[in-house]
Structure formats: C-alpha cells, structure tokens
Short mmCIF file of C-alpha atoms and ligand atoms in Angstrom, two decimals:
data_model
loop_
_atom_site.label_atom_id
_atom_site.label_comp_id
_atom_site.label_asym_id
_atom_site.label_seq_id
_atom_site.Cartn_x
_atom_site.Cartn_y
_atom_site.Cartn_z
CA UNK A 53 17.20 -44.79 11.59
CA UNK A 54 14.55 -42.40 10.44
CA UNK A 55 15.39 -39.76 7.59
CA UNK A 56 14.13 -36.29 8.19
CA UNK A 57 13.66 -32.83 6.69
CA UNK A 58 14.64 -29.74 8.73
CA UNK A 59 12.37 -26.93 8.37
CA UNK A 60 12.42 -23.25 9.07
CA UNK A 61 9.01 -21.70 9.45
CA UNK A 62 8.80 -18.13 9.45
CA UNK A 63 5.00 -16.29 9.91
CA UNK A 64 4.47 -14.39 7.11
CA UNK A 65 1.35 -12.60 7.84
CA UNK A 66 -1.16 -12.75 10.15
CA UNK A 67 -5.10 -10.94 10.75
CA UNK A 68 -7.74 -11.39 13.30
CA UNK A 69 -11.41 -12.45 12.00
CA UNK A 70 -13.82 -9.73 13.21
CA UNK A 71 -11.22 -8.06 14.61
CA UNK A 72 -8.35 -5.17 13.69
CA UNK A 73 -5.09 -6.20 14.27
CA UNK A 74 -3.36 -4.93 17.02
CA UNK A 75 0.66 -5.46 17.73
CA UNK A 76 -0.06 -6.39 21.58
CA UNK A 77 -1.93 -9.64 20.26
CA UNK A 78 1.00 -11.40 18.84
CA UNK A 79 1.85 -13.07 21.23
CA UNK A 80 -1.85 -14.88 21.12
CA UNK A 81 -0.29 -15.82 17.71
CA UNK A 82 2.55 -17.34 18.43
CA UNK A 83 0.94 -19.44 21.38
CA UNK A 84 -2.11 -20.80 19.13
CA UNK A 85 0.74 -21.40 15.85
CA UNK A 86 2.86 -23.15 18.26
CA UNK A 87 0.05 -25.09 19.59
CA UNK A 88 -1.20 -25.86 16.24
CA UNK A 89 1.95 -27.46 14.64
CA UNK A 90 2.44 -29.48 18.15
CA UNK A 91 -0.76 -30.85 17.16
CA UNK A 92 0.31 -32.14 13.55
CA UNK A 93 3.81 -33.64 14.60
CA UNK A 94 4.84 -37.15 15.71
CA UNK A 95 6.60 -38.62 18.34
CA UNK A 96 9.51 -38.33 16.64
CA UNK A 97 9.55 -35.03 15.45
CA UNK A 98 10.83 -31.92 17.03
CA UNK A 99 10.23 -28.34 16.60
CA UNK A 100 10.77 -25.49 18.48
CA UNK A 101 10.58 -21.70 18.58
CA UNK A 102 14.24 -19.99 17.71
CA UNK A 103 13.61 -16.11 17.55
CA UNK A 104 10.62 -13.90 16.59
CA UNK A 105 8.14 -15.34 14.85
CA UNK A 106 10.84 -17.82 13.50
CA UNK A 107 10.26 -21.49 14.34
CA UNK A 108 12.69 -24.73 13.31
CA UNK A 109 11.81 -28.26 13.25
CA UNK A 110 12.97 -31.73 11.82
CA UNK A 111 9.72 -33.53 10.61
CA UNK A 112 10.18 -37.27 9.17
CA UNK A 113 10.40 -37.64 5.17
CA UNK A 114 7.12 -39.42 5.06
CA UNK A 115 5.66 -36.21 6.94
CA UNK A 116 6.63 -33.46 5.31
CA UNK A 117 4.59 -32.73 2.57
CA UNK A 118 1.20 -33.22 4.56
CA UNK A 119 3.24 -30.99 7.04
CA UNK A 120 3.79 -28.23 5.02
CA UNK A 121 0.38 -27.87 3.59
CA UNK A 122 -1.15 -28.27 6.63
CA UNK A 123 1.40 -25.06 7.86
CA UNK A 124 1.32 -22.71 5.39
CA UNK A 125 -1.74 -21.36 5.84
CA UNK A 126 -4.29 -21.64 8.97
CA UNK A 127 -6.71 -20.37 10.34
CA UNK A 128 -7.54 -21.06 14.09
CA UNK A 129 -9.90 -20.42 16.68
CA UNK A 130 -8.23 -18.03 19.63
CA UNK A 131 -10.55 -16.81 22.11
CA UNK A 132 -13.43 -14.86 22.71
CA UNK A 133 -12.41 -11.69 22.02
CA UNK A 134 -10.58 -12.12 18.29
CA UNK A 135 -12.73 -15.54 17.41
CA UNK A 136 -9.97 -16.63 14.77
CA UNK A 137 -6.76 -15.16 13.74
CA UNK A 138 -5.74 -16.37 9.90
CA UNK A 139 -1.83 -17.16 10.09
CA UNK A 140 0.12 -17.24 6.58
CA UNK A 141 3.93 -18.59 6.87
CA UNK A 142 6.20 -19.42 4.51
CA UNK A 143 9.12 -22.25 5.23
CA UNK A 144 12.53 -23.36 4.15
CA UNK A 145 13.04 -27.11 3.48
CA UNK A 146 16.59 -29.23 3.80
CA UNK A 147 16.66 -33.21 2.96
CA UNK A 148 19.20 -33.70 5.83
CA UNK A 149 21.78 -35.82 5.25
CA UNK A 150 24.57 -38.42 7.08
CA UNK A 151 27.43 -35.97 8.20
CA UNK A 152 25.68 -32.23 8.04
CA UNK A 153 26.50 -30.38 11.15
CA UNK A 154 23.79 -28.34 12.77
CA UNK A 155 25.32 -25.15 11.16
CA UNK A 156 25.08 -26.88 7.60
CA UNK A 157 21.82 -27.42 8.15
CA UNK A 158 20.91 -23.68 9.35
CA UNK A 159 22.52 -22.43 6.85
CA UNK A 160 20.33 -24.41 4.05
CA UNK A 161 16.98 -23.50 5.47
CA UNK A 162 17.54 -20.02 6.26
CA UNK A 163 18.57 -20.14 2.58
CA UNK A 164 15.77 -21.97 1.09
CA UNK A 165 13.10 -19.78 3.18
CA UNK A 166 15.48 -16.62 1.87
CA UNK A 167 14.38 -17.82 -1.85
CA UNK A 168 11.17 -18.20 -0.86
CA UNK A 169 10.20 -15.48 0.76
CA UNK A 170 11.76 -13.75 -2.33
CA UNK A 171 9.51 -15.84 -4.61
CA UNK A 172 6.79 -15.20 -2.65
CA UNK A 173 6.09 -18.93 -2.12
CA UNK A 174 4.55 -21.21 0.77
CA UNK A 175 7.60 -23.47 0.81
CA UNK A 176 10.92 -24.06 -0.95
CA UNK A 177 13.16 -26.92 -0.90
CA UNK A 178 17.14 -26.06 -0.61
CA UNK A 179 19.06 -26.68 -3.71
CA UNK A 180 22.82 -25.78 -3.49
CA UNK A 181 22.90 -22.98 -6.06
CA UNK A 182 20.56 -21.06 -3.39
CA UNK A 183 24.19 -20.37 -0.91
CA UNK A 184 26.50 -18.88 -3.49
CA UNK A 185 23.09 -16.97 -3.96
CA UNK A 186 23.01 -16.11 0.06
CA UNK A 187 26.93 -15.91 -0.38
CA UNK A 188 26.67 -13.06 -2.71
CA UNK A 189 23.74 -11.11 -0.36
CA UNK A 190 25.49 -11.54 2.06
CA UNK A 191 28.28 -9.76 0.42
CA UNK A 192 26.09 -7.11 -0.83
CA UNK A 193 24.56 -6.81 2.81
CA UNK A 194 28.09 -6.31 4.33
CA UNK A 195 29.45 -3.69 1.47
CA UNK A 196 26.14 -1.53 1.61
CA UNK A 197 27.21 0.81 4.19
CA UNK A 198 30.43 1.26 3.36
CA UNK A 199 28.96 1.85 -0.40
CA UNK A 200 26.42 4.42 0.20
CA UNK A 201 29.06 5.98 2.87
CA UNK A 202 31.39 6.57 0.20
CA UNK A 203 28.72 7.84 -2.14
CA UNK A 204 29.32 4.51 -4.73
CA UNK A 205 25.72 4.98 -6.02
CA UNK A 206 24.97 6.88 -8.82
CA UNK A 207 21.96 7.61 -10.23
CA UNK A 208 21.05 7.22 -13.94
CA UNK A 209 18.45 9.30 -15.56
CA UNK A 210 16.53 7.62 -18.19
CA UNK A 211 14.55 10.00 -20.55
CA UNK A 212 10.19 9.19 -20.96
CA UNK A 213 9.33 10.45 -24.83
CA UNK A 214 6.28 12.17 -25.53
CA UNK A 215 5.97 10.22 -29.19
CA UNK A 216 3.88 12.73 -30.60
CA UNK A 217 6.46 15.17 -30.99
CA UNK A 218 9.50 13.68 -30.06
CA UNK A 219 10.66 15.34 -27.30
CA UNK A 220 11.85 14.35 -23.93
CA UNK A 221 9.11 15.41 -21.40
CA UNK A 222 10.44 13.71 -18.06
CA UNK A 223 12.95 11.15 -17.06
CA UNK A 224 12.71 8.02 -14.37
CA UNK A 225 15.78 7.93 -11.96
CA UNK A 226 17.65 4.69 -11.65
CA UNK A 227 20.16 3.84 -9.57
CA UNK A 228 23.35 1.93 -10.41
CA UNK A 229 26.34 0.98 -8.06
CA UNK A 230 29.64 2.05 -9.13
CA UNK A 231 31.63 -0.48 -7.27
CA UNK A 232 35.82 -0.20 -7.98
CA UNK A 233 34.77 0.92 -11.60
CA UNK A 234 32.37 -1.57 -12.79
CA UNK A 235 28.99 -0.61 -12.74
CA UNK A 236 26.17 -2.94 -11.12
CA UNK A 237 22.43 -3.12 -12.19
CA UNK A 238 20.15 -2.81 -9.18
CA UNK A 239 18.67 -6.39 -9.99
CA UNK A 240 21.92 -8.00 -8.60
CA UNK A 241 21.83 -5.50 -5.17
CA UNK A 242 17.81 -4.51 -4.76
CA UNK A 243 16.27 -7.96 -3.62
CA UNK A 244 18.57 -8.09 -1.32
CA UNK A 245 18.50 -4.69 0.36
CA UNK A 246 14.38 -5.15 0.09
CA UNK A 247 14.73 -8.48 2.07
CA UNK A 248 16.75 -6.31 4.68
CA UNK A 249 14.84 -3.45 4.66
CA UNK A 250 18.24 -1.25 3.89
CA UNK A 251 16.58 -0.07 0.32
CA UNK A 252 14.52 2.40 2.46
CA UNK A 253 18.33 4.44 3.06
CA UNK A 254 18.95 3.90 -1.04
CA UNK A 255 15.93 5.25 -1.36
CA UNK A 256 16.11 7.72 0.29
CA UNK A 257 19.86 8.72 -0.80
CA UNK A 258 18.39 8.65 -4.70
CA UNK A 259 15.58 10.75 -3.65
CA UNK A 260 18.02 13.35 -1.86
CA UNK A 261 20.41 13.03 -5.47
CA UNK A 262 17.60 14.05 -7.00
CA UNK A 263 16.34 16.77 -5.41
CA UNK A 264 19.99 18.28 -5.48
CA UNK A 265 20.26 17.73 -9.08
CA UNK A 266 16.73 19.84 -9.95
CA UNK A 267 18.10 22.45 -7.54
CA UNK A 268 21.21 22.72 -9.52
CA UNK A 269 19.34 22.74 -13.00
CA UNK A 270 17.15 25.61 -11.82
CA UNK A 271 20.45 27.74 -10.36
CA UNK A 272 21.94 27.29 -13.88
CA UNK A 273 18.54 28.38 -15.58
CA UNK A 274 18.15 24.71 -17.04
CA UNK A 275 14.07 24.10 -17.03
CA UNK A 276 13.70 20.67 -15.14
CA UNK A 277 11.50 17.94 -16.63
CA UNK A 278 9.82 15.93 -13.47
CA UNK A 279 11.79 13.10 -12.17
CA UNK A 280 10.24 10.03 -11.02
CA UNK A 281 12.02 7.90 -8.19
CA UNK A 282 10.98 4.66 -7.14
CA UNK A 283 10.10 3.70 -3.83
CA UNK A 284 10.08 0.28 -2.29
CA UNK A 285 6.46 -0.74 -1.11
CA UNK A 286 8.78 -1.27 2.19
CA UNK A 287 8.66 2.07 3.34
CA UNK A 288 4.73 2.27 3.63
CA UNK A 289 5.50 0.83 7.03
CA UNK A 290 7.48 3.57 8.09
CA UNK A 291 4.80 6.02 9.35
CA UNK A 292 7.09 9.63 8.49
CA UNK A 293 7.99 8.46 4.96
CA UNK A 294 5.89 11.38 3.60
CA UNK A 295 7.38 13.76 6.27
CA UNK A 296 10.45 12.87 5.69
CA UNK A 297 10.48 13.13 1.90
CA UNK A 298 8.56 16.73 1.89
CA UNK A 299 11.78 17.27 4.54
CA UNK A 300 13.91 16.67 1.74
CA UNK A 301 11.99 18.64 -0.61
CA UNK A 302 12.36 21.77 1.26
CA UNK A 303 15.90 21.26 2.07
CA UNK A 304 16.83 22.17 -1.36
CA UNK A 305 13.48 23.96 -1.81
CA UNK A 306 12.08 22.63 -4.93
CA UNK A 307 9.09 22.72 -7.12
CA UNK A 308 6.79 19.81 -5.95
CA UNK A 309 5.90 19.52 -9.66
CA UNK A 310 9.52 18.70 -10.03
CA UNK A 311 9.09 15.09 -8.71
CA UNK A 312 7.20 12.00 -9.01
CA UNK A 313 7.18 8.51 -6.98
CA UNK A 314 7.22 5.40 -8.67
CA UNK A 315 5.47 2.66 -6.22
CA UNK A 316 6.25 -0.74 -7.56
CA UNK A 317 3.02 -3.16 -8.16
CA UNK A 318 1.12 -3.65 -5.35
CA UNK A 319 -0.69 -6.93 -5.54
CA UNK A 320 -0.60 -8.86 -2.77
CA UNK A 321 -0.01 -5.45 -0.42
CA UNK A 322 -1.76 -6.44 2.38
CA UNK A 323 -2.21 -3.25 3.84
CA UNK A 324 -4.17 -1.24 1.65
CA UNK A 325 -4.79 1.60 4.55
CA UNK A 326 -0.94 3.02 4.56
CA UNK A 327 -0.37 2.82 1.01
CA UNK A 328 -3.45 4.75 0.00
CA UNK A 329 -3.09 7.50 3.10
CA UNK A 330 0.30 7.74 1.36
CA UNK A 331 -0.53 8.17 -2.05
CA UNK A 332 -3.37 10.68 -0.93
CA UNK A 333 -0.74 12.99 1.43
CA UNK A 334 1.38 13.50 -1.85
CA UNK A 335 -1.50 14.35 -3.53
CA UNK A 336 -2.73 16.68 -0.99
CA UNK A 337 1.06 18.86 -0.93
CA UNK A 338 1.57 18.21 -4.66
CA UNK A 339 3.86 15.19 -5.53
CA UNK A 340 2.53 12.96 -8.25
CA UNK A 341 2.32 9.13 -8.11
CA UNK A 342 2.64 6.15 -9.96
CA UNK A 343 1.95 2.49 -10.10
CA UNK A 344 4.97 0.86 -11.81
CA UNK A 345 5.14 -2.34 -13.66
CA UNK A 346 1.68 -2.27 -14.07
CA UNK A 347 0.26 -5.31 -15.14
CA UNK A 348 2.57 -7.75 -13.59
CA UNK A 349 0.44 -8.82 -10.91
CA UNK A 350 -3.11 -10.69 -10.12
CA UNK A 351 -5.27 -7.99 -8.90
CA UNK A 352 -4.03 -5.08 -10.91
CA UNK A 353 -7.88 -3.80 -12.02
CA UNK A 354 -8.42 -3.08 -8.45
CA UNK A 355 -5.71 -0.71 -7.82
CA UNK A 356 -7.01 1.18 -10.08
CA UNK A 357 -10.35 1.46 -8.74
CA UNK A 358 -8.99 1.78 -5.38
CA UNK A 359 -6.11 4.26 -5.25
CA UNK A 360 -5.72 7.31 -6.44
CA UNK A 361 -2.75 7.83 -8.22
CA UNK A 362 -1.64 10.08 -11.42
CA UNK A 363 0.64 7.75 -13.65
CA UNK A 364 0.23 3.87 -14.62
CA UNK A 365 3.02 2.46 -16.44
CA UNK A 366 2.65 -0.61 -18.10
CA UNK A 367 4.88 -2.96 -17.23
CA UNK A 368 7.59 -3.52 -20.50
CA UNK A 369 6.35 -6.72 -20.45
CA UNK A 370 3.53 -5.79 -23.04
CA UNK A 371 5.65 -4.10 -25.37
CA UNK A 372 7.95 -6.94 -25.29
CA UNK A 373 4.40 -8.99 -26.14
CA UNK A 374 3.60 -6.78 -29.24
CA UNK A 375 6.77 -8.11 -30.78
CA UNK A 376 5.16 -11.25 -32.04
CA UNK A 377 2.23 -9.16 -33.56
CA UNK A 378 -0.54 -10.78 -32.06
CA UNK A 379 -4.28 -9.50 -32.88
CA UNK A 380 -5.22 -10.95 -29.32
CA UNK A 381 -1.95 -8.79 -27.57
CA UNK A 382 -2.93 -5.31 -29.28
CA UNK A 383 -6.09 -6.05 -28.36
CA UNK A 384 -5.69 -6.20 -24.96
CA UNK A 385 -2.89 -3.01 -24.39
CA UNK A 386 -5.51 -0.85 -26.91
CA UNK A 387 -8.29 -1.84 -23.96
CA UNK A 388 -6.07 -1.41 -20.80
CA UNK A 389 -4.51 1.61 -22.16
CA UNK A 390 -8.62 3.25 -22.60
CA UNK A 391 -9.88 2.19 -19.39
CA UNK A 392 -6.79 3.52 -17.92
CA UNK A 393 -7.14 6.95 -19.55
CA UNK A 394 -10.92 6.77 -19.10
CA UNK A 395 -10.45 6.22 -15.11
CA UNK A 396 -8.64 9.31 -15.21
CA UNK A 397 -4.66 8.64 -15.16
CA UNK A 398 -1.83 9.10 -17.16
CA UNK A 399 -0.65 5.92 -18.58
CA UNK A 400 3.38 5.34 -19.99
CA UNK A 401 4.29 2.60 -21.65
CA UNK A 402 7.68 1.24 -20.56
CA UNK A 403 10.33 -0.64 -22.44
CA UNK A 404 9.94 0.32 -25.77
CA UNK A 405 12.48 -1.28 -28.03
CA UNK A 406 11.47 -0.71 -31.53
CA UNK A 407 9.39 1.72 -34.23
CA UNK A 408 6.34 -0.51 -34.39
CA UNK A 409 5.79 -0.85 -30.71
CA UNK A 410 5.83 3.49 -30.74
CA UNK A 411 3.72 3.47 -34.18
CA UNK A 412 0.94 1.08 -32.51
CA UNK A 413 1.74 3.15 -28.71
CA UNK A 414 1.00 6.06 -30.56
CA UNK A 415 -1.89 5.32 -32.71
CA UNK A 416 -4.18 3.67 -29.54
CA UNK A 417 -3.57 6.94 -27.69
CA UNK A 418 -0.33 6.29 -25.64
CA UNK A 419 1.74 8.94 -25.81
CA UNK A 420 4.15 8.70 -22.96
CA UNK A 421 7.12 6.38 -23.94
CA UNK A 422 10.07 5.44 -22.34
CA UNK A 423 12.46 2.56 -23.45
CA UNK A 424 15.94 1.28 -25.26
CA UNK A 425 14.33 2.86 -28.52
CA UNK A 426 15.56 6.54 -27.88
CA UNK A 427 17.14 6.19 -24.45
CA UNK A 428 19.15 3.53 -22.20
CA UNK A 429 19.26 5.14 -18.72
CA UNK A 430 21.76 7.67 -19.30
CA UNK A 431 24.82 8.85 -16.44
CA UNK A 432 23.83 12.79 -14.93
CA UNK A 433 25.83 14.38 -17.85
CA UNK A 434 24.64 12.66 -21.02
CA UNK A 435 21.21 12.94 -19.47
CA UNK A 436 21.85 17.01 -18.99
CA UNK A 437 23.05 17.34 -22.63
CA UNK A 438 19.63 16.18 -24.41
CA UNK A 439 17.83 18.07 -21.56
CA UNK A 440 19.76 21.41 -22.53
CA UNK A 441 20.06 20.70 -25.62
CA UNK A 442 16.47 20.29 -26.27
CA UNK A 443 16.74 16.97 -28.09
CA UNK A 444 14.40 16.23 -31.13
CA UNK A 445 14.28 11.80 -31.05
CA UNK A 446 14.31 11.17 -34.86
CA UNK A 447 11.39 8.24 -34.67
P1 C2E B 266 11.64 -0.15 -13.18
O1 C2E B 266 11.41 0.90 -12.17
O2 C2E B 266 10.47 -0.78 -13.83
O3 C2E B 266 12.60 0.50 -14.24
C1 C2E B 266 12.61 0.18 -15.58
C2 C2E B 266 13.66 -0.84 -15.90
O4 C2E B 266 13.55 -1.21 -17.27
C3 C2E B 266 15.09 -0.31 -15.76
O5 C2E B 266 15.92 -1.41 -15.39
C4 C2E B 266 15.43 0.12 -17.18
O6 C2E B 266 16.81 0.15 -17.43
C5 C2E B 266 14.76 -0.99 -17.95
N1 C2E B 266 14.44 -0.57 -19.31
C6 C2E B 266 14.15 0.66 -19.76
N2 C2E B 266 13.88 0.66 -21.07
C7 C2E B 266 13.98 -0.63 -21.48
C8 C2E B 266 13.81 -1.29 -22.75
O7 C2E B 266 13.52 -0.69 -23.77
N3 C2E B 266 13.98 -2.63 -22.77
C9 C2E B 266 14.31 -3.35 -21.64
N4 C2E B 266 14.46 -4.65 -21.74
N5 C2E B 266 14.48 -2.75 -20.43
C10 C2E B 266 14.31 -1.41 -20.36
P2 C2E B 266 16.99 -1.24 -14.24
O8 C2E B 266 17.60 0.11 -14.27
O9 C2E B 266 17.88 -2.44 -14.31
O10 C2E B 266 16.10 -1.31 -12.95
C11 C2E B 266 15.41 -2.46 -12.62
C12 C2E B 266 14.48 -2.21 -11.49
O11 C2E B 266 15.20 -1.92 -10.30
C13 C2E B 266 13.56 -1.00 -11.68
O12 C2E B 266 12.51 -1.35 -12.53
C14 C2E B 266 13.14 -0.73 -10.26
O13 C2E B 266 12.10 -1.60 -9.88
C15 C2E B 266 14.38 -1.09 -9.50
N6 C2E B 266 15.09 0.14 -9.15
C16 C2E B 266 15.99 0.84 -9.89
N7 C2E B 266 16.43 1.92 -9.18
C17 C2E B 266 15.78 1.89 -7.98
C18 C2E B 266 15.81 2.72 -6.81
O14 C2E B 266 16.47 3.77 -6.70
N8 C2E B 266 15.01 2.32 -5.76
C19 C2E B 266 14.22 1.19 -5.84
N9 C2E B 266 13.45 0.88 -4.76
N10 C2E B 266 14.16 0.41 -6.92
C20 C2E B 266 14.94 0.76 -7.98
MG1 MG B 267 10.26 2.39 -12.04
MG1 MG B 268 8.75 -0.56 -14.34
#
C-alpha cells in the first residue's frame, strides 16, 4: 500500500501582473490554483478544496517535496484581462500513519500550517510538540473574551530615559494578563490573538487604558510624558482604525501630543498603500509614529525612505550585540543611528541592560533609552511615583 503525506494548503497572498487587485477576482484564483495543483498530482493522489482559500490533499511520500515547491509559490497565466496572477501559499505537512483517524490527521496539519504561518514559512512538517502548542492557543483563544470582559489586562508602563540628563521623558505601554494572580507576558498570548485577528480588541482596550490614564494625570495636575502603544500591523486592514482611535482620543479629550503608536517591523507588509495613508492621517491630526524593532527584518532601509514616521527604535537586539564589544557591531549602530537622525527621525534604542551600552548610546548621539538598566515595565502606580516624583536615574 502506498504511504502518503496529508497536506493543508492555505493561499497566503495573491496579486495580479499588470493589474490592481480587486476582491471580485478571487474567485479567478481559486479556479486557476485549483487547476494548477490538479495538474502536478498523480493518479493516486487526492486533493480537494475544504473552505476559503483552504485546500487539503494526501500526496504520495515520493511526491511531496517536488509537490510542495512546485506549490508554494506560482505564478500563472489567467486570462486576458489580468495576464497572470502570482499566488503565494503556505502548507501544513503530516507523515500519515497506520491507525490515525481523519480527525488526527486534521488536527496535525492545521497545526503544522498554524506554526508556519507563524514562522512565516512556505511549508512545515508536524512534529508533536506543535498540539500542546495549538492546545495552549486554543486555550488562550477560548479565555480571551471572558479576560478582556472582566478587565484581566493590565497595562504596564515602561519608562524611555533621555541619557543625557537622566530623566524619564516618555514611557512605552505594555500589556500583561493578570490571569487568577499570576501575571502573563504577552509573548505567551500575542501570536495567538495576531493569528486570530482578536489583538485588534487588545489593542484597542490598551489604547482606551491609556487615554484614561493621561486624562486622569492631567485632572490631578500630574504633567503627562507621551505614551507609546503598539499596534498590530493587523489593523491596517481595518479601513476606520484611524477614526476610531482619534474617537477614542476625544472621548477623554486629550492632548494628541500625549500619544504615540508603535507599528511593529514591517518587512514583508505587502501592502505598502494602507500602512503609509495611516501613518500620514496621524501625522496630519497630530499623533506621532514609530517603527518598532527596527532592524529585525530584510528590507528595513526602505521603510525608511518610504514612510514617514517620527520615531525608529532599534530593535534590543543591537544592544544585546554591543555586549561582546565588537569594533564591527559599534560600527554598524554608530552608522544606522546617523543615517537615521540624518533622514530626519527620532531614533531610541531599546533594551538597554547595562552602563556601557548607555556610555557608547550616548556618545554616537543616541539619546533616547529605554531598557532593564533603569526600568523593567513598571505596574500604573510604580510607574506614577517616578513620574511625580520627578525621578533623577543615577547612571
Ligand atoms: P516591544 O514593543 O518591542 O516591547 C519591548 C519589549 O522588550 C518588552 O517585552 C519589554 O519588557 C522588553 N524589554 C524592555 N527592556 C528590556 C531590556 O533591557 N532587556 C530585555 N531583554 N528586554 C527588555 P514584553 O513586555 O514582553 O513585550 C513583548 C512584545 O509584545 C512587545 O515588544 C510588543 O511587540 C508586544 N506587545 C506588548 N504589549 C502589546 C500590546 O498592547 N499590543 C500589541 N499589539 N503588542 C504588544
Ligand atoms: Mg513596542
Ligand atoms: Mg521593540
């Protein structure tokens, strides 16, 4: 009996040549994909179309790789009007074995294409560590909102240090999940809720924290530094983000100054239109922006050229690199840190653990800190006391 691999192909992206995209030609799409793998499977070999732009298949084990790179990315002639459409998918992989029962097998390539699509990869092969992975999402997707009804998130403030005097000059709002008393870092519930699209409402519910919290420092006569609040690159497809966050703005009627957005890396953001109307409508009514974790990704020096946003941070990444003293590291953060301030932006340096990262931050011109050095993210109260209390970092 032949041995197969079950597969769960999922389209990732898709454009037309010579053409803008348009919703209403999808289903051209899914006719020409569908077409396409027919054309690249055996006799043997099923695959069919289960939801969406969601396909499953069992291919034979001699098959698969060819299969998969002949999948994962394709571009294919569709008529007259679009010429060719390019078609990027990503898929789960399952070795299926003697005694798995349909469900099994579900269940391991909706997890496998889970990790991928988290990974950002063509294809992933299930290994059994990936369901007590899915296990736990699924957890988090089915306490989210019952958390957030019962108001379980909190938001931590962590204080950025201008290292030229020492004082705090704005903070970067974090949010943590108080679940029964334990507290949860937004790595173990964030990938998940971005996979869902549910971060959008967490977002949305820090954002709104915030806001309240300036109001209330300005009603007791504390001076607010500007918070920044980071946004998932998901909500650039929701076309009223910006309406809706001015909406919240002006519910508790605060300084614009007040706030800033933190937009995580946006390499591989394929749709360069939204995010940069985005960026420029915040500009326009007076809410700054900034590229987080900058660095992290492959075509970073474009952004730069190509949006217009206030802040950079550099991804902690680089201050972890200046640890080991390299010539060739300082070389590099001296150079990114100039072009960034020549361009025309703000730049802050993020994760700064120790004195010599701030002494080499400070003598190349970055002035902006924020990191374990004089601050972890702090809970609402510990944050207010340094900001009433004016604290002086001794660094
Ligand atoms: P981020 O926005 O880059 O935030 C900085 C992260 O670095 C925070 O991790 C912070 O605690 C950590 N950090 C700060 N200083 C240091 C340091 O000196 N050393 C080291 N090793 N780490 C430092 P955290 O709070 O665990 O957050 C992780 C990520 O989760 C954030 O990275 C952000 O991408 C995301 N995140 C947090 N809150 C939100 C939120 O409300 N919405 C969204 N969409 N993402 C959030
Ligand atoms: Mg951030
Ligand atoms: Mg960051």
């Amino acid at each position: 009996m032949p041995k197969y691999h079950a597969v769960c192909v999922n389209i990732k992206n898709f454009k037309f040549i010579n053409r803008t995209i348009s919703a209403r030609r999808s289903d051209v799409v899914l006719h020409e994909y569908a077409r396409y793998i027919e054309r690249h499977m055996s006799e043997n070999e099923i695959f069919a179309r289960i939801a969406g732009d969601s396909f499953v298949g069992l291919v034979m084990d001699e098959n698969i790789h060819k299969f998969l790179n002949k999948i994962s990315n394709v571009k294919l002639y569709a008529d007259k009007e679009c010429r060719f459409i390019q078609i990027n998918s990503r898929a789960g992989v399952y070795d299926v074995q003697i005694g798995d029962t349909v469900s099994d097998i579900m269940g391991y390539i909706d997890a496998a294409l889970n990790v991928a699509r988290e990974l950002n990869e063509d294809h992933i092969f299930f290994e059994h560590s990936m369901m007590e992975k899915m296990l736990k999402g699924k957890e988090v997707s089915a306490l989210f909102p019952v958390a957030i009804a019962k108001k379980q998130f909190e938001v931590f403030y962590q204080p950025k240090v201008n290292i030229l005097n020492n004082e705090l000059c704005g903070c970067e709002a974090l949010v943590r999940w108080n679940r029964k008393g334990s507290i949860v870092p937004p790595m173990e519930f964030i990938p998940v809720l971005e996979n869902e699209g549910t971060i959008c409402q967490l977002d949305f519910y820090v954002f709104e924290s915030v806001c309240e919290t300036i109001r209330s420092w300005v009603d007791r006569g504390v001076r607010p530094v500007t918070v920044s609040v980071n946004f998932s690159r998901i909500h650039l497809k929701n076309p009223n983000v910006a309406d809706e966050i001015f909406s919240i703005i002006d519910k508790y009627n605060i300084d614009t100054k007040y706030v800033e957005i933190e937009l995580t890396e946006m390499s591989g953001y394929d749709n360069y239109e939204n995010l940069s109307a985005f960026i420029k409508t915040m500009r326009d009514r007076g809410v700054h922006t900034s590229i987080d974790d900058f660095g992290t990704g492959y075509s970073s020096l474009n952004l730069l050229t190509d949006l217009d946003v206030d802040v950079v941070k550099l991804d902690k990444s680089y201050s972890i690199r200046l640890n080991n003293n390299e010539e060739k590291t300082k070389i590099l953060i001296h150079n990114i840190v100039n072009m960034v301030h020549e361009l025309g932006f703000k730049v802050i340096a993020e994760g700064v653990e120790t004195e010599e990262q701030a002494d080499f931050l400070r003598d190349i011109g970055c002035s902006t800190v924020q990191g374990y050095l004089f601050d972890k993210p702090l809970p609402l109260a510990d944050f207010e006391q340094r900001l009433i209390g004016k604290v002086k970092y001794t660094v």
